[in-house]
Amino acid sequence: MDNLRQTKICTLEGGWKAVCKPTVQWTDHRIPHLLYSIRSPHLPRCLGVTCPPDEEQGAMYFDLNEGVSQLPLHVIDPPQKESCFLFEYLEGSTLRQLNQKTITSAEWEQWFDKIVGALAWIMLCAGKPFAHLDLSPENILISASGAAALIDFSGSRFLDGDTSLPVTSRVATAGYAAHEVYFGDLCPETDLYGLAMTVLAAYSGQTASSLTQSKTRNTLKKLDRHFSERLRLCLSDDPFIRRQAVVDTSYEYAISKVAVEQPSMRLLSTPAIQSREQTISPKSKKSKDEGVLKAECESSRFDCREHVEDFPQVPHNDDDRCPYSFSNCPFLEVAHIICGE
């Protein structure tokens, strides 16, 4: 939406709309690279970069990581005075703009799960702990068909200590940030708190900062009991307790997986992670190690571009195929572990 946070809208070659995000506003420049390489109906796609006309070698600036390809350089209209990352323009309404009276508790929970799944997908594809850190009703779009998409990743970061801006740099909306954000003790579960506050604020029609304990309790009572309990868990000050809201989901698996691959990650040796590992049978572990998945999974293989028509402003490319094969797709690996035998 072009009226959100003064988002700049431009036009690419071929007439496609794009959103311009100045590079200086980004906490972690690796995030646009990832959003360029992966596909999800619940995440915006990075289309490339643009530079002022007088910066002929500007594209070289974006080759930030060894082994990472440069992002495509685009000429846009109107030209920008500063270097920008370009993202697909998504049609839709924010959670704040929706008519709350027409939305059921089941729909709220479905959107909650889709955003949680999108956060998990980022961690699985990157192999790193990740936090968006700026969840709010203005940063979740709902398409005309009801698909949810998380936007505005300029303040997000991989939690490995290697970001483009100092660790002290923070981007957060008052009322939606968990207490650990203010102490610099970030963890992936920080987003679970922000997402819960986002749902409650949008559902009640108020800002998170104006939600008192009494108002929060009254709002939770209006939602289905199961979903209400999940939101209560997400609002805990303890990140471990928040994990209980996403048990047996791809998010729980992603947390345990990146914790193993990133030994320095906070909350590594925890009962939550250990119990998740114990739920995987030896047979399942063997199949995962051999790269063998059940045959029936192949017939239901998920194409992450399947619902891309929900957000039609996406330039297509005949060679724009899923970067994963059947044997190494992390999505299938998660599905196999969650579904079990």
mmCIF file with all atom_site columns, C-alpha atoms in Angstrom, residues 55-173:
data_model
loop_
_atom_site.group_PDB
_atom_site.id
_atom_site.type_symbol
_atom_site.label_atom_id
_atom_site.label_alt_id
_atom_site.label_comp_id
_atom_site.label_asym_id
_atom_site.label_entity_id
_atom_site.label_seq_id
_atom_site.pdbx_PDB_ins_code
_atom_site.Cartn_x
_atom_site.Cartn_y
_atom_site.Cartn_z
_atom_site.occupancy
_atom_site.B_iso_or_equiv
_atom_site.pdbx_formal_charge
_atom_site.auth_seq_id
_atom_site.auth_comp_id
_atom_site.auth_asym_id
_atom_site.auth_atom_id
_atom_site.pdbx_PDB_model_num
ATOM 1   C CA . GLU A 1 55  ? 26.292  5.755   -9.796  1.00 0.00 ? 55  GLU A CA 1
ATOM 2   C CA . GLU A 1 56  ? 27.353  3.583   -12.717 1.00 0.00 ? 56  GLU A CA 1
ATOM 3   C CA . GLN A 1 57  ? 28.953  0.947   -10.509 1.00 0.00 ? 57  GLN A CA 1
ATOM 4   C CA . GLY A 1 58  ? 26.259  1.092   -7.875  1.00 0.00 ? 58  GLY A CA 1
ATOM 5   C CA . ALA A 1 59  ? 25.226  -2.515  -8.318  1.00 0.00 ? 59  ALA A CA 1
ATOM 6   C CA . MET A 1 60  ? 28.585  -3.700  -7.026  1.00 0.00 ? 60  MET A CA 1
ATOM 7   C CA . TYR A 1 61  ? 27.624  -2.280  -3.641  1.00 0.00 ? 61  TYR A CA 1
ATOM 8   C CA . PHE A 1 62  ? 25.084  -5.018  -3.154  1.00 0.00 ? 62  PHE A CA 1
ATOM 9   C CA . ASP A 1 63  ? 27.412  -7.977  -3.583  1.00 0.00 ? 63  ASP A CA 1
ATOM 10  C CA . LEU A 1 64  ? 27.749  -8.170  0.193   1.00 0.00 ? 64  LEU A CA 1
ATOM 11  C CA . ASN A 1 65  ? 28.199  -11.859 0.884   1.00 0.00 ? 65  ASN A CA 1
ATOM 12  C CA . GLU A 1 66  ? 30.809  -14.192 -0.499  1.00 0.00 ? 66  GLU A CA 1
ATOM 13  C CA . GLY A 1 67  ? 29.120  -16.648 -2.817  1.00 0.00 ? 67  GLY A CA 1
ATOM 14  C CA . VAL A 1 68  ? 25.947  -14.558 -3.162  1.00 0.00 ? 68  VAL A CA 1
ATOM 15  C CA . SER A 1 69  ? 25.023  -13.360 -6.626  1.00 0.00 ? 69  SER A CA 1
ATOM 16  C CA . GLN A 1 70  ? 24.463  -9.679  -7.220  1.00 0.00 ? 70  GLN A CA 1
ATOM 17  C CA . LEU A 1 71  ? 20.876  -8.500  -7.342  1.00 0.00 ? 71  LEU A CA 1
ATOM 18  C CA . PRO A 1 72  ? 19.593  -7.355  -10.755 1.00 0.00 ? 72  PRO A CA 1
ATOM 19  C CA . LEU A 1 73  ? 19.980  -3.648  -11.420 1.00 0.00 ? 73  LEU A CA 1
ATOM 20  C CA . HIS A 1 74  ? 16.783  -1.956  -12.649 1.00 0.00 ? 74  HIS A CA 1
ATOM 21  C CA . VAL A 1 75  ? 16.052  1.394   -14.245 1.00 0.00 ? 75  VAL A CA 1
ATOM 22  C CA . ILE A 1 76  ? 12.889  2.779   -12.683 1.00 0.00 ? 76  ILE A CA 1
ATOM 23  C CA . ASP A 1 77  ? 10.467  5.624   -13.157 1.00 0.00 ? 77  ASP A CA 1
ATOM 24  C CA . PRO A 1 78  ? 10.750  8.003   -11.431 1.00 0.00 ? 78  PRO A CA 1
ATOM 25  C CA . PRO A 1 79  ? 14.508  7.700   -10.731 1.00 0.00 ? 79  PRO A CA 1
ATOM 26  C CA . GLN A 1 80  ? 15.485  7.710   -7.055  1.00 0.00 ? 80  GLN A CA 1
ATOM 27  C CA . LYS A 1 81  ? 18.073  9.999   -5.481  1.00 0.00 ? 81  LYS A CA 1
ATOM 28  C CA . GLU A 1 82  ? 19.445  7.148   -3.371  1.00 0.00 ? 82  GLU A CA 1
ATOM 29  C CA . SER A 1 83  ? 20.134  3.457   -3.788  1.00 0.00 ? 83  SER A CA 1
ATOM 30  C CA . CYS A 1 84  ? 17.080  1.308   -3.085  1.00 0.00 ? 84  CYS A CA 1
ATOM 31  C CA . PHE A 1 85  ? 16.058  -2.306  -2.848  1.00 0.00 ? 85  PHE A CA 1
ATOM 32  C CA . LEU A 1 86  ? 13.036  -3.041  -5.031  1.00 0.00 ? 86  LEU A CA 1
ATOM 33  C CA . PHE A 1 87  ? 10.175  -5.279  -3.924  1.00 0.00 ? 87  PHE A CA 1
ATOM 34  C CA . GLU A 1 88  ? 7.063   -6.507  -5.650  1.00 0.00 ? 88  GLU A CA 1
ATOM 35  C CA . TYR A 1 89  ? 3.996   -4.355  -5.103  1.00 0.00 ? 89  TYR A CA 1
ATOM 36  C CA . LEU A 1 90  ? 1.334   -6.363  -3.270  1.00 0.00 ? 90  LEU A CA 1
ATOM 37  C CA . GLU A 1 91  ? -2.327  -5.506  -3.661  1.00 0.00 ? 91  GLU A CA 1
ATOM 38  C CA . GLY A 1 92  ? -4.333  -5.826  -0.479  1.00 0.00 ? 92  GLY A CA 1
ATOM 39  C CA . SER A 1 93  ? -5.475  -4.281  2.773   1.00 0.00 ? 93  SER A CA 1
ATOM 40  C CA . THR A 1 94  ? -3.598  -4.216  6.042   1.00 0.00 ? 94  THR A CA 1
ATOM 41  C CA . LEU A 1 95  ? -5.059  -5.887  9.116   1.00 0.00 ? 95  LEU A CA 1
ATOM 42  C CA . ARG A 1 96  ? -5.794  -2.402  10.414  1.00 0.00 ? 96  ARG A CA 1
ATOM 43  C CA . GLN A 1 97  ? -7.884  -1.549  7.350   1.00 0.00 ? 97  GLN A CA 1
ATOM 44  C CA . LEU A 1 98  ? -10.110 -4.633  7.438   1.00 0.00 ? 98  LEU A CA 1
ATOM 45  C CA . ASN A 1 99  ? -13.680 -4.644  8.700   1.00 0.00 ? 99  ASN A CA 1
ATOM 46  C CA . GLN A 1 100 ? -13.143 -6.548  11.943  1.00 0.00 ? 100 GLN A CA 1
ATOM 47  C CA . LYS A 1 101 ? -16.842 -7.395  12.350  1.00 0.00 ? 101 LYS A CA 1
ATOM 48  C CA . THR A 1 102 ? -16.763 -9.670  9.305   1.00 0.00 ? 102 THR A CA 1
ATOM 49  C CA . ILE A 1 103 ? -13.700 -11.700 10.354  1.00 0.00 ? 103 ILE A CA 1
ATOM 50  C CA . THR A 1 104 ? -14.109 -14.939 12.291  1.00 0.00 ? 104 THR A CA 1
ATOM 51  C CA . SER A 1 105 ? -11.766 -16.261 14.957  1.00 0.00 ? 105 SER A CA 1
ATOM 52  C CA . ALA A 1 106 ? -10.870 -19.136 12.622  1.00 0.00 ? 106 ALA A CA 1
ATOM 53  C CA . GLU A 1 107 ? -9.724  -16.645 9.976   1.00 0.00 ? 107 GLU A CA 1
ATOM 54  C CA . TRP A 1 108 ? -7.571  -14.799 12.504  1.00 0.00 ? 108 TRP A CA 1
ATOM 55  C CA . GLU A 1 109 ? -5.925  -18.054 13.529  1.00 0.00 ? 109 GLU A CA 1
ATOM 56  C CA . GLN A 1 110 ? -5.376  -19.042 9.908   1.00 0.00 ? 110 GLN A CA 1
ATOM 57  C CA . TRP A 1 111 ? -3.598  -15.754 9.194   1.00 0.00 ? 111 TRP A CA 1
ATOM 58  C CA . PHE A 1 112 ? -1.596  -16.190 12.396  1.00 0.00 ? 112 PHE A CA 1
ATOM 59  C CA . ASP A 1 113 ? -0.435  -19.627 11.238  1.00 0.00 ? 113 ASP A CA 1
ATOM 60  C CA . LYS A 1 114 ? 0.444   -18.398 7.744   1.00 0.00 ? 114 LYS A CA 1
ATOM 61  C CA . ILE A 1 115 ? 2.691   -15.652 9.103   1.00 0.00 ? 115 ILE A CA 1
ATOM 62  C CA . VAL A 1 116 ? 4.303   -18.060 11.562  1.00 0.00 ? 116 VAL A CA 1
ATOM 63  C CA . GLY A 1 117 ? 4.913   -20.410 8.641   1.00 0.00 ? 117 GLY A CA 1
ATOM 64  C CA . ALA A 1 118 ? 6.490   -17.612 6.610   1.00 0.00 ? 118 ALA A CA 1
ATOM 65  C CA . LEU A 1 119 ? 8.894   -16.817 9.448   1.00 0.00 ? 119 LEU A CA 1
ATOM 66  C CA . ALA A 1 120 ? 9.789   -20.504 9.684   1.00 0.00 ? 120 ALA A CA 1
ATOM 67  C CA . TRP A 1 121 ? 10.385  -20.688 5.929   1.00 0.00 ? 121 TRP A CA 1
ATOM 68  C CA . ILE A 1 122 ? 12.938  -17.877 6.137   1.00 0.00 ? 122 ILE A CA 1
ATOM 69  C CA . MET A 1 123 ? 14.880  -19.670 8.863   1.00 0.00 ? 123 MET A CA 1
ATOM 70  C CA . LEU A 1 124 ? 14.788  -22.999 7.048   1.00 0.00 ? 124 LEU A CA 1
ATOM 71  C CA . CYS A 1 125 ? 15.981  -21.502 3.768   1.00 0.00 ? 125 CYS A CA 1
ATOM 72  C CA . ALA A 1 126 ? 18.702  -19.410 5.402   1.00 0.00 ? 126 ALA A CA 1
ATOM 73  C CA . GLY A 1 127 ? 19.779  -21.926 8.024   1.00 0.00 ? 127 GLY A CA 1
ATOM 74  C CA . LYS A 1 128 ? 19.998  -19.048 10.505  1.00 0.00 ? 128 LYS A CA 1
ATOM 75  C CA . PRO A 1 129 ? 17.863  -17.755 13.387  1.00 0.00 ? 129 PRO A CA 1
ATOM 76  C CA . PHE A 1 130 ? 15.762  -14.823 12.195  1.00 0.00 ? 130 PHE A CA 1
ATOM 77  C CA . ALA A 1 131 ? 13.462  -12.153 13.610  1.00 0.00 ? 131 ALA A CA 1
ATOM 78  C CA . HIS A 1 132 ? 11.301  -9.628  11.755  1.00 0.00 ? 132 HIS A CA 1
ATOM 79  C CA . LEU A 1 133 ? 11.183  -7.344  14.822  1.00 0.00 ? 133 LEU A CA 1
ATOM 80  C CA . ASP A 1 134 ? 8.538   -4.964  13.464  1.00 0.00 ? 134 ASP A CA 1
ATOM 81  C CA . LEU A 1 135 ? 5.285   -6.897  13.405  1.00 0.00 ? 135 LEU A CA 1
ATOM 82  C CA . SER A 1 136 ? 2.176   -4.712  13.548  1.00 0.00 ? 136 SER A CA 1
ATOM 83  C CA . PRO A 1 137 ? -1.269  -4.534  11.880  1.00 0.00 ? 137 PRO A CA 1
ATOM 84  C CA . GLU A 1 138 ? 0.243   -2.210  9.268   1.00 0.00 ? 138 GLU A CA 1
ATOM 85  C CA . ASN A 1 139 ? 2.843   -4.787  8.229   1.00 0.00 ? 139 ASN A CA 1
ATOM 86  C CA . ILE A 1 140 ? 0.516   -7.666  7.379   1.00 0.00 ? 140 ILE A CA 1
ATOM 87  C CA . LEU A 1 141 ? -1.412  -7.484  4.113   1.00 0.00 ? 141 LEU A CA 1
ATOM 88  C CA . ILE A 1 142 ? -4.532  -9.492  3.286   1.00 0.00 ? 142 ILE A CA 1
ATOM 89  C CA . SER A 1 143 ? -5.327  -10.012 -0.391  1.00 0.00 ? 143 SER A CA 1
ATOM 90  C CA . ALA A 1 144 ? -8.817  -9.957  -1.886  1.00 0.00 ? 144 ALA A CA 1
ATOM 91  C CA . SER A 1 145 ? -8.883  -13.766 -1.722  1.00 0.00 ? 145 SER A CA 1
ATOM 92  C CA . GLY A 1 146 ? -7.871  -13.804 1.946   1.00 0.00 ? 146 GLY A CA 1
ATOM 93  C CA . ALA A 1 147 ? -4.160  -14.659 1.670   1.00 0.00 ? 147 ALA A CA 1
ATOM 94  C CA . ALA A 1 148 ? -1.869  -13.113 4.290   1.00 0.00 ? 148 ALA A CA 1
ATOM 95  C CA . ALA A 1 149 ? 1.565   -11.649 3.531   1.00 0.00 ? 149 ALA A CA 1
ATOM 96  C CA . LEU A 1 150 ? 4.180   -10.189 5.859   1.00 0.00 ? 150 LEU A CA 1
ATOM 97  C CA . ILE A 1 151 ? 5.855   -6.996  4.598   1.00 0.00 ? 151 ILE A CA 1
ATOM 98  C CA . ASP A 1 152 ? 8.476   -4.380  5.565   1.00 0.00 ? 152 ASP A CA 1
ATOM 99  C CA . PHE A 1 153 ? 11.617  -6.323  6.418   1.00 0.00 ? 153 PHE A CA 1
ATOM 100 C CA . SER A 1 154 ? 13.895  -3.296  6.694   1.00 0.00 ? 154 SER A CA 1
ATOM 101 C CA . GLY A 1 155 ? 14.308  -3.760  10.447  1.00 0.00 ? 155 GLY A CA 1
ATOM 102 C CA . SER A 1 156 ? 14.594  -7.545  10.353  1.00 0.00 ? 156 SER A CA 1
ATOM 103 C CA . ARG A 1 157 ? 17.835  -9.410  10.918  1.00 0.00 ? 157 ARG A CA 1
ATOM 104 C CA . PHE A 1 158 ? 19.512  -12.765 11.154  1.00 0.00 ? 158 PHE A CA 1
ATOM 105 C CA . LEU A 1 159 ? 20.440  -13.289 14.775  1.00 0.00 ? 159 LEU A CA 1
ATOM 106 C CA . ASP A 1 160 ? 24.019  -14.342 14.169  1.00 0.00 ? 160 ASP A CA 1
ATOM 107 C CA . GLY A 1 161 ? 25.688  -11.044 15.077  1.00 0.00 ? 161 GLY A CA 1
ATOM 108 C CA . ASP A 1 162 ? 26.634  -10.226 11.482  1.00 0.00 ? 162 ASP A CA 1
ATOM 109 C CA . THR A 1 163 ? 24.335  -7.381  10.428  1.00 0.00 ? 163 THR A CA 1
ATOM 110 C CA . SER A 1 164 ? 24.773  -4.303  8.265   1.00 0.00 ? 164 SER A CA 1
ATOM 111 C CA . LEU A 1 165 ? 24.048  -1.877  11.125  1.00 0.00 ? 165 LEU A CA 1
ATOM 112 C CA . PRO A 1 166 ? 25.273  -1.945  14.743  1.00 0.00 ? 166 PRO A CA 1
ATOM 113 C CA . VAL A 1 167 ? 23.612  -4.407  17.090  1.00 0.00 ? 167 VAL A CA 1
ATOM 114 C CA . THR A 1 168 ? 22.242  -1.450  19.047  1.00 0.00 ? 168 THR A CA 1
ATOM 115 C CA . SER A 1 169 ? 20.137  -0.429  16.034  1.00 0.00 ? 169 SER A CA 1
ATOM 116 C CA . ARG A 1 170 ? 16.457  -1.208  16.647  1.00 0.00 ? 170 ARG A CA 1
ATOM 117 C CA . VAL A 1 171 ? 13.308  -0.827  14.575  1.00 0.00 ? 171 VAL A CA 1
ATOM 118 C CA . ALA A 1 172 ? 10.106  -1.511  16.484  1.00 0.00 ? 172 ALA A CA 1
ATOM 119 C CA . THR A 1 173 ? 6.608   -0.130  16.917  1.00 0.00 ? 173 THR A CA 1
#
